[in-house]
Amino acid sequence: VGRDIAEVIPRAGWLEADVSTRARMCDDAFLAFGSDLAPGSAAPMPEHGLNPNDLGWSQNGEVHYNADLLNDESPQRAIETLVHEYRHVWQEDVMAGRQEHPLGEPGLDDLVEGTASYEADDLLYDSYATNPLELDAEKFARHAFAAYSWKSSREASQ
């Protein structure tokens, strides 16, 4: 996912881009990885006026992200937020039987366990941050950004 994003969001291009171009870059990032990670889902939608701590959310295959992320000098928070939220869409697809979990039943069981307490955990930050769904999405987003950074730095040095 991260290497695919590096093709459509070059670091230098992000720095030079205005907000509307950055929003298109986020759409292009979705086009680069969305069909594999979250087939059938919609392109991401920027949301204005969100609390600065609310980076994004997903529901029923839709992903929304805080439009303020488009003002960042680095694309890191935008990329990690998009990947994180589309990972939640993937989690929903796995639990609905539309996709397979690479770990099979144990992976599916972790997602189901996380779903059972997700809404209650949302009310308590410490529980929310350690919920299996959030841990999975955070880890996936960090790995994707690491791959993005690796590919971006290789391309910049060539």
PDB file of C-alpha atoms in Angstrom:
ATOM      1  CA  VAL A   1       0.000   0.000   0.000  1.00  0.00           C
ATOM      2  CA  GLY A   2       2.708   2.476   0.979  1.00  0.00           C
ATOM      3  CA  ARG A   3       4.755   1.869  -2.155  1.00  0.00           C
ATOM      4  CA  ASP A   4       1.632   2.398  -4.269  1.00  0.00           C
ATOM      5  CA  ILE A   5       0.941   5.684  -2.498  1.00  0.00           C
ATOM      6  CA  ALA A   6       4.509   6.859  -3.152  1.00  0.00           C
ATOM      7  CA  GLU A   7       3.719   6.684  -6.859  1.00  0.00           C
ATOM      8  CA  VAL A   8       0.886   9.226  -6.551  1.00  0.00           C
ATOM      9  CA  ILE A   9       1.954  11.398  -3.602  1.00  0.00           C
ATOM     10  CA  PRO A  10       5.570  12.366  -4.125  1.00  0.00           C
ATOM     11  CA  ARG A  11       6.982  14.204  -1.106  1.00  0.00           C
ATOM     12  CA  ALA A  12       8.159  17.160  -3.180  1.00  0.00           C
ATOM     13  CA  GLY A  13       4.819  17.286  -4.972  1.00  0.00           C
ATOM     14  CA  TRP A  14       2.963  17.449  -1.653  1.00  0.00           C
ATOM     15  CA  LEU A  15       5.144  20.329  -0.454  1.00  0.00           C
ATOM     16  CA  GLU A  16       4.529  22.328  -3.627  1.00  0.00           C
ATOM     17  CA  ALA A  17       0.809  21.541  -3.896  1.00  0.00           C
ATOM     18  CA  ASP A  18      -2.109  23.675  -2.797  1.00  0.00           C
ATOM     19  CA  VAL A  19      -4.918  22.231  -0.678  1.00  0.00           C
ATOM     20  CA  SER A  20      -7.163  21.229  -3.584  1.00  0.00           C
ATOM     21  CA  THR A  21      -4.261  19.442  -5.302  1.00  0.00           C
ATOM     22  CA  ARG A  22      -3.467  17.628  -2.049  1.00  0.00           C
ATOM     23  CA  ALA A  23      -7.108  16.506  -1.835  1.00  0.00           C
ATOM     24  CA  ARG A  24      -6.806  15.105  -5.372  1.00  0.00           C
ATOM     25  CA  MET A  25      -3.587  13.363  -4.296  1.00  0.00           C
ATOM     26  CA  CYS A  26      -5.548  11.694  -1.485  1.00  0.00           C
ATOM     27  CA  ASP A  27      -8.145  10.569  -4.035  1.00  0.00           C
ATOM     28  CA  ASP A  28      -5.338   9.233  -6.236  1.00  0.00           C
ATOM     29  CA  ALA A  29      -3.866   7.376  -3.250  1.00  0.00           C
ATOM     30  CA  PHE A  30      -7.224   5.703  -2.715  1.00  0.00           C
ATOM     31  CA  LEU A  31      -7.308   4.729  -6.396  1.00  0.00           C
ATOM     32  CA  ALA A  32      -3.816   3.227  -6.010  1.00  0.00           C
ATOM     33  CA  PHE A  33      -4.695   0.927  -3.104  1.00  0.00           C
ATOM     34  CA  GLY A  34      -8.467   0.965  -2.625  1.00  0.00           C
ATOM     35  CA  SER A  35      -9.382  -1.829  -4.997  1.00  0.00           C
ATOM     36  CA  ASP A  36      -7.113  -4.226  -3.100  1.00  0.00           C
ATOM     37  CA  LEU A  37      -7.720  -3.094   0.466  1.00  0.00           C
ATOM     38  CA  ALA A  38     -11.352  -2.014   0.312  1.00  0.00           C
ATOM     39  CA  PRO A  39     -12.965  -3.018  -2.987  1.00  0.00           C
ATOM     40  CA  GLY A  40     -16.294  -1.359  -3.626  1.00  0.00           C
ATOM     41  CA  SER A  41     -15.685   1.470  -1.180  1.00  0.00           C
ATOM     42  CA  ALA A  42     -16.001   5.138  -2.024  1.00  0.00           C
ATOM     43  CA  ALA A  43     -13.218   7.690  -2.452  1.00  0.00           C
ATOM     44  CA  PRO A  44     -12.278   9.502   0.764  1.00  0.00           C
ATOM     45  CA  MET A  45     -14.176  12.637   1.725  1.00  0.00           C
ATOM     46  CA  PRO A  46     -12.535  15.610   3.452  1.00  0.00           C
ATOM     47  CA  GLU A  47     -14.526  16.926   6.409  1.00  0.00           C
ATOM     48  CA  HIS A  48     -14.267  20.566   7.456  1.00  0.00           C
ATOM     49  CA  GLY A  49     -14.722  21.851  10.998  1.00  0.00           C
ATOM     50  CA  LEU A  50     -13.709  18.673  12.833  1.00  0.00           C
ATOM     51  CA  ASN A  51     -11.965  18.741  16.175  1.00  0.00           C
ATOM     52  CA  PRO A  52      -8.186  18.815  15.461  1.00  0.00           C
ATOM     53  CA  ASN A  53      -7.830  15.536  17.386  1.00  0.00           C
ATOM     54  CA  ASP A  54     -10.355  13.791  15.112  1.00  0.00           C
ATOM     55  CA  LEU A  55      -8.279  12.704  12.141  1.00  0.00           C
ATOM     56  CA  GLY A  56     -10.867  10.570  10.396  1.00  0.00           C
ATOM     57  CA  TRP A  57     -13.642   8.030  10.614  1.00  0.00           C
ATOM     58  CA  SER A  58     -15.232   5.308   8.541  1.00  0.00           C
ATOM     59  CA  GLN A  59     -18.647   3.742   8.365  1.00  0.00           C
ATOM     60  CA  ASN A  60     -20.377   1.492   5.842  1.00  0.00           C
ATOM     61  CA  GLY A  61     -17.493   1.642   3.371  1.00  0.00           C
ATOM     62  CA  GLU A  62     -17.174   5.425   3.494  1.00  0.00           C
ATOM     63  CA  VAL A  63     -14.036   7.142   4.746  1.00  0.00           C
ATOM     64  CA  HIS A  64     -13.967  10.718   5.968  1.00  0.00           C
ATOM     65  CA  TYR A  65     -10.825  12.594   6.962  1.00  0.00           C
ATOM     66  CA  ASN A  66     -10.128  15.906   8.645  1.00  0.00           C
ATOM     67  CA  ALA A  67      -9.602  18.480   5.874  1.00  0.00           C
ATOM     68  CA  ASP A  68      -7.031  20.216   8.089  1.00  0.00           C
ATOM     69  CA  LEU A  69      -4.631  17.354   7.306  1.00  0.00           C
ATOM     70  CA  LEU A  70      -4.282  18.883   3.849  1.00  0.00           C
ATOM     71  CA  ASN A  71      -2.527  21.875   5.434  1.00  0.00           C
ATOM     72  CA  ASP A  72       0.308  19.761   6.882  1.00  0.00           C
ATOM     73  CA  GLU A  73       3.754  20.217   5.338  1.00  0.00           C
ATOM     74  CA  SER A  74       4.220  16.449   5.409  1.00  0.00           C
ATOM     75  CA  PRO A  75       1.723  13.982   3.938  1.00  0.00           C
ATOM     76  CA  GLN A  76       2.295  11.576   6.852  1.00  0.00           C
ATOM     77  CA  ARG A  77      -0.886  12.231   8.844  1.00  0.00           C
ATOM     78  CA  ALA A  78      -3.051  12.262   5.720  1.00  0.00           C
ATOM     79  CA  ILE A  79      -1.580   9.000   4.442  1.00  0.00           C
ATOM     80  CA  GLU A  80      -1.714   7.248   7.797  1.00  0.00           C
ATOM     81  CA  THR A  81      -5.285   8.421   8.395  1.00  0.00           C
ATOM     82  CA  LEU A  82      -6.509   7.226   5.003  1.00  0.00           C
ATOM     83  CA  VAL A  83      -4.811   3.860   5.318  1.00  0.00           C
ATOM     84  CA  HIS A  84      -6.018   3.464   8.911  1.00  0.00           C
ATOM     85  CA  GLU A  85      -9.635   4.208   7.992  1.00  0.00           C
ATOM     86  CA  TYR A  86      -9.614   1.980   4.902  1.00  0.00           C
ATOM     87  CA  ARG A  87      -8.181  -0.766   7.093  1.00  0.00           C
ATOM     88  CA  HIS A  88     -11.346  -0.420   9.169  1.00  0.00           C
ATOM     89  CA  VAL A  89     -13.361  -0.890   5.955  1.00  0.00           C
ATOM     90  CA  TRP A  90     -11.283  -4.013   5.259  1.00  0.00           C
ATOM     91  CA  GLN A  91     -11.992  -5.245   8.802  1.00  0.00           C
ATOM     92  CA  GLU A  92     -15.729  -4.834   8.172  1.00  0.00           C
ATOM     93  CA  ASP A  93     -15.391  -6.743   4.887  1.00  0.00           C
ATOM     94  CA  VAL A  94     -13.545  -9.596   6.606  1.00  0.00           C
ATOM     95  CA  MET A  95     -16.154  -9.869   9.338  1.00  0.00           C
ATOM     96  CA  ALA A  96     -18.936  -9.842   6.714  1.00  0.00           C
ATOM     97  CA  GLY A  97     -17.203 -12.629   4.766  1.00  0.00           C
ATOM     98  CA  ARG A  98     -16.439 -10.472   1.710  1.00  0.00           C
ATOM     99  CA  GLN A  99     -12.664 -10.812   2.228  1.00  0.00           C
ATOM    100  CA  GLU A 100     -10.397 -13.361   3.876  1.00  0.00           C
ATOM    101  CA  HIS A 101      -8.153 -12.592   6.836  1.00  0.00           C
ATOM    102  CA  PRO A 102      -4.569 -13.714   6.078  1.00  0.00           C
ATOM    103  CA  LEU A 103      -4.403 -15.298   9.561  1.00  0.00           C
ATOM    104  CA  GLY A 104      -7.628 -17.222   9.007  1.00  0.00           C
ATOM    105  CA  GLU A 105      -9.957 -17.876  11.925  1.00  0.00           C
ATOM    106  CA  PRO A 106      -7.633 -16.499  14.652  1.00  0.00           C
ATOM    107  CA  GLY A 107      -7.419 -13.169  12.803  1.00  0.00           C
ATOM    108  CA  LEU A 108     -11.172 -13.082  12.282  1.00  0.00           C
ATOM    109  CA  ASP A 109     -11.718 -13.896  15.968  1.00  0.00           C
ATOM    110  CA  ASP A 110      -9.541 -10.898  16.963  1.00  0.00           C
ATOM    111  CA  LEU A 111     -11.670  -8.613  14.814  1.00  0.00           C
ATOM    112  CA  VAL A 112     -14.909  -9.990  16.230  1.00  0.00           C
ATOM    113  CA  GLU A 113     -13.542  -9.581  19.787  1.00  0.00           C
ATOM    114  CA  GLY A 114     -12.626  -5.979  19.030  1.00  0.00           C
ATOM    115  CA  THR A 115     -16.060  -5.259  17.593  1.00  0.00           C
ATOM    116  CA  ALA A 116     -17.760  -6.570  20.726  1.00  0.00           C
ATOM    117  CA  SER A 117     -16.211  -3.818  22.850  1.00  0.00           C
ATOM    118  CA  TYR A 118     -15.537  -1.121  20.224  1.00  0.00           C
ATOM    119  CA  GLU A 119     -18.376   1.273  21.026  1.00  0.00           C
ATOM    120  CA  ALA A 120     -17.837   1.012  24.789  1.00  0.00           C
ATOM    121  CA  ASP A 121     -14.091   1.438  24.275  1.00  0.00           C
ATOM    122  CA  ASP A 122     -14.728   4.589  22.228  1.00  0.00           C
ATOM    123  CA  LEU A 123     -15.949   6.287  25.388  1.00  0.00           C
ATOM    124  CA  LEU A 124     -12.742   5.509  27.299  1.00  0.00           C
ATOM    125  CA  TYR A 125      -9.596   6.612  25.456  1.00  0.00           C
ATOM    126  CA  ASP A 126      -7.263   4.089  27.111  1.00  0.00           C
ATOM    127  CA  SER A 127      -9.565   1.202  26.176  1.00  0.00           C
ATOM    128  CA  TYR A 128     -10.133   2.595  22.688  1.00  0.00           C
ATOM    129  CA  ALA A 129      -6.392   2.885  22.016  1.00  0.00           C
ATOM    130  CA  THR A 130      -5.872  -0.775  22.941  1.00  0.00           C
ATOM    131  CA  ASN A 131      -8.930  -2.140  21.145  1.00  0.00           C
ATOM    132  CA  PRO A 132      -7.883  -4.922  18.702  1.00  0.00           C
ATOM    133  CA  LEU A 133      -9.485  -3.094  15.752  1.00  0.00           C
ATOM    134  CA  GLU A 134      -7.569   0.096  16.506  1.00  0.00           C
ATOM    135  CA  LEU A 135      -4.291  -1.716  17.144  1.00  0.00           C
ATOM    136  CA  ASP A 136      -4.607  -3.526  13.813  1.00  0.00           C
ATOM    137  CA  ALA A 137      -5.451  -0.328  11.890  1.00  0.00           C
ATOM    138  CA  GLU A 138      -2.653   1.651  13.583  1.00  0.00           C
ATOM    139  CA  LYS A 139      -0.051  -1.015  12.877  1.00  0.00           C
ATOM    140  CA  PHE A 140      -1.171  -1.324   9.266  1.00  0.00           C
ATOM    141  CA  ALA A 141      -1.007   2.462   8.774  1.00  0.00           C
ATOM    142  CA  ARG A 142       2.477   2.715  10.329  1.00  0.00           C
ATOM    143  CA  HIS A 143       3.783  -0.072   8.108  1.00  0.00           C
ATOM    144  CA  ALA A 144       2.228   1.522   5.033  1.00  0.00           C
ATOM    145  CA  PHE A 145       3.830   4.874   5.816  1.00  0.00           C
ATOM    146  CA  ALA A 146       7.196   3.189   6.424  1.00  0.00           C
ATOM    147  CA  ALA A 147       6.949   1.592   2.958  1.00  0.00           C
ATOM    148  CA  TYR A 148       5.932   4.974   1.514  1.00  0.00           C
ATOM    149  CA  SER A 149       8.950   6.638   3.153  1.00  0.00           C
ATOM    150  CA  TRP A 150      11.328   3.940   1.964  1.00  0.00           C
ATOM    151  CA  LYS A 151      10.117   4.154  -1.639  1.00  0.00           C
ATOM    152  CA  SER A 152      10.027   7.973  -1.564  1.00  0.00           C
ATOM    153  CA  SER A 153      13.594   8.202  -0.292  1.00  0.00           C
ATOM    154  CA  ARG A 154      14.836   5.707  -2.897  1.00  0.00           C
ATOM    155  CA  GLU A 155      13.193   7.666  -5.700  1.00  0.00           C
ATOM    156  CA  ALA A 156      14.565  10.964  -4.394  1.00  0.00           C
ATOM    157  CA  SER A 157      18.121   9.595  -4.366  1.00  0.00           C
ATOM    158  CA  GLN A 158      17.975   8.336  -7.945  1.00  0.00           C
TER     159      GLN A 158
END
